[in-house]
Amino acid sequence: MSADAKITLFHSPITRSTSVAVLLEELGAPHVIHWVNMKAGEQRQPAYLAINPMGKVPAILHGGTLVTEQVAIFIYLADLYAEAGLAPAPADPQRGTYLRWMVFYGSCFEPAMMDRSQQREVTSPMSSPYGRYEDTVGLLLDQLGKGPYLLGERFSAADLLWGMALSWMVGFKLMASAPVVEAYIARFNARPVVARIMASDAELAARHAASSS
């Protein structure tokens, strides 16, 4: 489908969809935002469940194509706007590494973080196919140490995904920090688009909270 088709982002502030809002701006992708007031429970109403039956954000509509799941949206958009240079092309030697770290986030890192936050004991590798917290974080720290970005000197959409995630994981103390992580987060937060989207999100989150109280 052409990149000229309309993109609608279903977004609620200070959620996973915030990273997609950042990505769209970094890509220079024309889009509109459909705000979902999760404080008022709009994500569980029939109108939104018709978009995403899981009742989650983010979701995007691109023409007649619906894409849900944060990582899938990242891969889709970064490839759609390939001219922005945020995704290695299929024949690029770094494509595999890029996809690896994109998928590692949702398939390994987040589940391991949930184990940690819920204090669930991992008794054996077979009971945790996505990996233990210590192993998952250790692998991430090794990769960040090769930095400054996940692809070395090359900034990509994967860094927008991980930069936002690590900012929140460390900020909410779900993950222990480390110098290499702090430096990575600082580089992410220094991007003008990030500061702009976060300020907008904070303002809207306050309005949603006030309207739902």
PDB file of N, CA, C and O in Angstrom, residues 86-111:
ATOM      1  N   LEU A  86      15.208   4.843   8.940  1.00  0.00           N
ATOM      2  CA  LEU A  86      15.155   4.291  10.304  1.00  0.00           C
ATOM      3  C   LEU A  86      15.056   2.771  10.338  1.00  0.00           C
ATOM      4  O   LEU A  86      15.001   2.185  11.422  1.00  0.00           O
ATOM      5  N   ALA A  87      15.034   2.133   9.160  1.00  0.00           N
ATOM      6  CA  ALA A  87      14.991   0.669   9.109  1.00  0.00           C
ATOM      7  C   ALA A  87      15.935   0.184   8.022  1.00  0.00           C
ATOM      8  O   ALA A  87      15.822   0.617   6.870  1.00  0.00           O
ATOM      9  N   PRO A  88      16.873  -0.694   8.360  1.00  0.00           N
ATOM     10  CA  PRO A  88      17.718  -1.268   7.317  1.00  0.00           C
ATOM     11  C   PRO A  88      16.869  -1.994   6.269  1.00  0.00           C
ATOM     12  O   PRO A  88      15.882  -2.656   6.619  1.00  0.00           O
ATOM     13  N   ALA A  89      17.223  -1.844   5.012  1.00  0.00           N
ATOM     14  CA  ALA A  89      16.490  -2.512   3.942  1.00  0.00           C
ATOM     15  C   ALA A  89      16.666  -4.029   4.040  1.00  0.00           C
ATOM     16  O   ALA A  89      17.614  -4.513   4.675  1.00  0.00           O
ATOM     17  N   PRO A  90      15.757  -4.813   3.432  1.00  0.00           N
ATOM     18  CA  PRO A  90      15.848  -6.278   3.525  1.00  0.00           C
ATOM     19  C   PRO A  90      17.213  -6.853   3.155  1.00  0.00           C
ATOM     20  O   PRO A  90      17.646  -7.843   3.748  1.00  0.00           O
ATOM     21  N   ALA A  91      17.909  -6.248   2.196  1.00  0.00           N
ATOM     22  CA  ALA A  91      19.218  -6.774   1.780  1.00  0.00           C
ATOM     23  C   ALA A  91      20.378  -6.200   2.586  1.00  0.00           C
ATOM     24  O   ALA A  91      21.518  -6.603   2.388  1.00  0.00           O
ATOM     25  N   ASP A  92      20.088  -5.280   3.502  1.00  0.00           N
ATOM     26  CA  ASP A  92      21.136  -4.657   4.311  1.00  0.00           C
ATOM     27  C   ASP A  92      21.679  -5.675   5.320  1.00  0.00           C
ATOM     28  O   ASP A  92      20.907  -6.388   5.971  1.00  0.00           O
ATOM     29  N   PRO A  93      23.003  -5.775   5.488  1.00  0.00           N
ATOM     30  CA  PRO A  93      23.572  -6.728   6.448  1.00  0.00           C
ATOM     31  C   PRO A  93      23.072  -6.521   7.880  1.00  0.00           C
ATOM     32  O   PRO A  93      23.101  -7.461   8.685  1.00  0.00           O
ATOM     33  N   GLN A  94      22.609  -5.301   8.220  1.00  0.00           N
ATOM     34  CA  GLN A  94      22.137  -5.056   9.577  1.00  0.00           C
ATOM     35  C   GLN A  94      20.648  -5.345   9.767  1.00  0.00           C
ATOM     36  O   GLN A  94      20.128  -5.197  10.871  1.00  0.00           O
ATOM     37  N   ARG A  95      19.982  -5.775   8.705  1.00  0.00           N
ATOM     38  CA  ARG A  95      18.540  -6.042   8.806  1.00  0.00           C
ATOM     39  C   ARG A  95      18.229  -7.103   9.859  1.00  0.00           C
ATOM     40  O   ARG A  95      17.286  -6.973  10.645  1.00  0.00           O
ATOM     41  N   GLY A  96      18.996  -8.173   9.859  1.00  0.00           N
ATOM     42  CA  GLY A  96      18.745  -9.246  10.808  1.00  0.00           C
ATOM     43  C   GLY A  96      18.907  -8.795  12.248  1.00  0.00           C
ATOM     44  O   GLY A  96      18.090  -9.135  13.112  1.00  0.00           O
ATOM     45  N   THR A  97      19.956  -8.032  12.522  1.00  0.00           N
ATOM     46  CA  THR A  97      20.180  -7.525  13.877  1.00  0.00           C
ATOM     47  C   THR A  97      19.048  -6.583  14.285  1.00  0.00           C
ATOM     48  O   THR A  97      18.556  -6.635  15.424  1.00  0.00           O
ATOM     49  N   TYR A  98      18.638  -5.748  13.361  1.00  0.00           N
ATOM     50  CA  TYR A  98      17.533  -4.820  13.605  1.00  0.00           C
ATOM     51  C   TYR A  98      16.261  -5.579  13.980  1.00  0.00           C
ATOM     52  O   TYR A  98      15.609  -5.282  14.986  1.00  0.00           O
ATOM     53  N   LEU A  99      15.887  -6.585  13.181  1.00  0.00           N
ATOM     54  CA  LEU A  99      14.677  -7.361  13.467  1.00  0.00           C
ATOM     55  C   LEU A  99      14.817  -8.144  14.764  1.00  0.00           C
ATOM     56  O   LEU A  99      13.845  -8.287  15.523  1.00  0.00           O
ATOM     57  N   ARG A 100      15.999  -8.639  15.001  1.00  0.00           N
ATOM     58  CA  ARG A 100      16.232  -9.392  16.239  1.00  0.00           C
ATOM     59  C   ARG A 100      15.884  -8.544  17.457  1.00  0.00           C
ATOM     60  O   ARG A 100      15.164  -8.984  18.358  1.00  0.00           O
ATOM     61  N   TRP A 101      16.383  -7.298  17.483  1.00  0.00           N
ATOM     62  CA  TRP A 101      16.153  -6.473  18.662  1.00  0.00           C
ATOM     63  C   TRP A 101      14.746  -5.891  18.705  1.00  0.00           C
ATOM     64  O   TRP A 101      14.208  -5.645  19.783  1.00  0.00           O
ATOM     65  N   MET A 102      14.138  -5.717  17.574  1.00  0.00           N
ATOM     66  CA  MET A 102      12.726  -5.345  17.557  1.00  0.00           C
ATOM     67  C   MET A 102      11.882  -6.422  18.236  1.00  0.00           C
ATOM     68  O   MET A 102      11.087  -6.150  19.137  1.00  0.00           O
ATOM     69  N   VAL A 103      12.053  -7.652  17.799  1.00  0.00           N
ATOM     70  CA  VAL A 103      11.211  -8.746  18.292  1.00  0.00           C
ATOM     71  C   VAL A 103      11.599  -9.163  19.706  1.00  0.00           C
ATOM     72  O   VAL A 103      10.741  -9.544  20.512  1.00  0.00           O
ATOM     73  N   PHE A 104      12.880  -9.068  20.035  1.00  0.00           N
ATOM     74  CA  PHE A 104      13.347  -9.423  21.380  1.00  0.00           C
ATOM     75  C   PHE A 104      12.619  -8.606  22.438  1.00  0.00           C
ATOM     76  O   PHE A 104      12.336  -9.099  23.535  1.00  0.00           O
ATOM     77  N   TYR A 105      12.310  -7.354  22.104  1.00  0.00           N
ATOM     78  CA  TYR A 105      11.636  -6.506  23.090  1.00  0.00           C
ATOM     79  C   TYR A 105      10.308  -7.120  23.548  1.00  0.00           C
ATOM     80  O   TYR A 105      10.083  -7.313  24.745  1.00  0.00           O
ATOM     81  N   GLY A 106       9.433  -7.437  22.593  1.00  0.00           N
ATOM     82  CA  GLY A 106       8.115  -7.941  22.975  1.00  0.00           C
ATOM     83  C   GLY A 106       8.091  -9.396  23.350  1.00  0.00           C
ATOM     84  O   GLY A 106       7.296  -9.811  24.200  1.00  0.00           O
ATOM     85  N   SER A 107       8.959 -10.201  22.736  1.00  0.00           N
ATOM     86  CA  SER A 107       8.894 -11.648  22.957  1.00  0.00           C
ATOM     87  C   SER A 107       9.714 -12.125  24.145  1.00  0.00           C
ATOM     88  O   SER A 107       9.455 -13.204  24.680  1.00  0.00           O
ATOM     89  N   CYS A 108      10.706 -11.344  24.558  1.00  0.00           N
ATOM     90  CA  CYS A 108      11.570 -11.769  25.669  1.00  0.00           C
ATOM     91  C   CYS A 108      11.627 -10.740  26.801  1.00  0.00           C
ATOM     92  O   CYS A 108      11.385 -11.065  27.962  1.00  0.00           O
ATOM     93  N   PHE A 109      11.942  -9.490  26.458  1.00  0.00           N
ATOM     94  CA  PHE A 109      12.189  -8.485  27.487  1.00  0.00           C
ATOM     95  C   PHE A 109      10.944  -8.184  28.329  1.00  0.00           C
ATOM     96  O   PHE A 109      10.994  -8.242  29.557  1.00  0.00           O
ATOM     97  N   GLU A 110       9.837  -7.864  27.678  1.00  0.00           N
ATOM     98  CA  GLU A 110       8.639  -7.523  28.450  1.00  0.00           C
ATOM     99  C   GLU A 110       8.157  -8.680  29.327  1.00  0.00           C
ATOM    100  O   GLU A 110       7.837  -8.466  30.499  1.00  0.00           O
ATOM    101  N   PRO A 111       8.074  -9.919  28.806  1.00  0.00           N
ATOM    102  CA  PRO A 111       7.674 -11.021  29.693  1.00  0.00           C
ATOM    103  C   PRO A 111       8.612 -11.202  30.886  1.00  0.00           C
ATOM    104  O   PRO A 111       8.163 -11.465  32.003  1.00  0.00           O
TER     105      PRO A 111
END
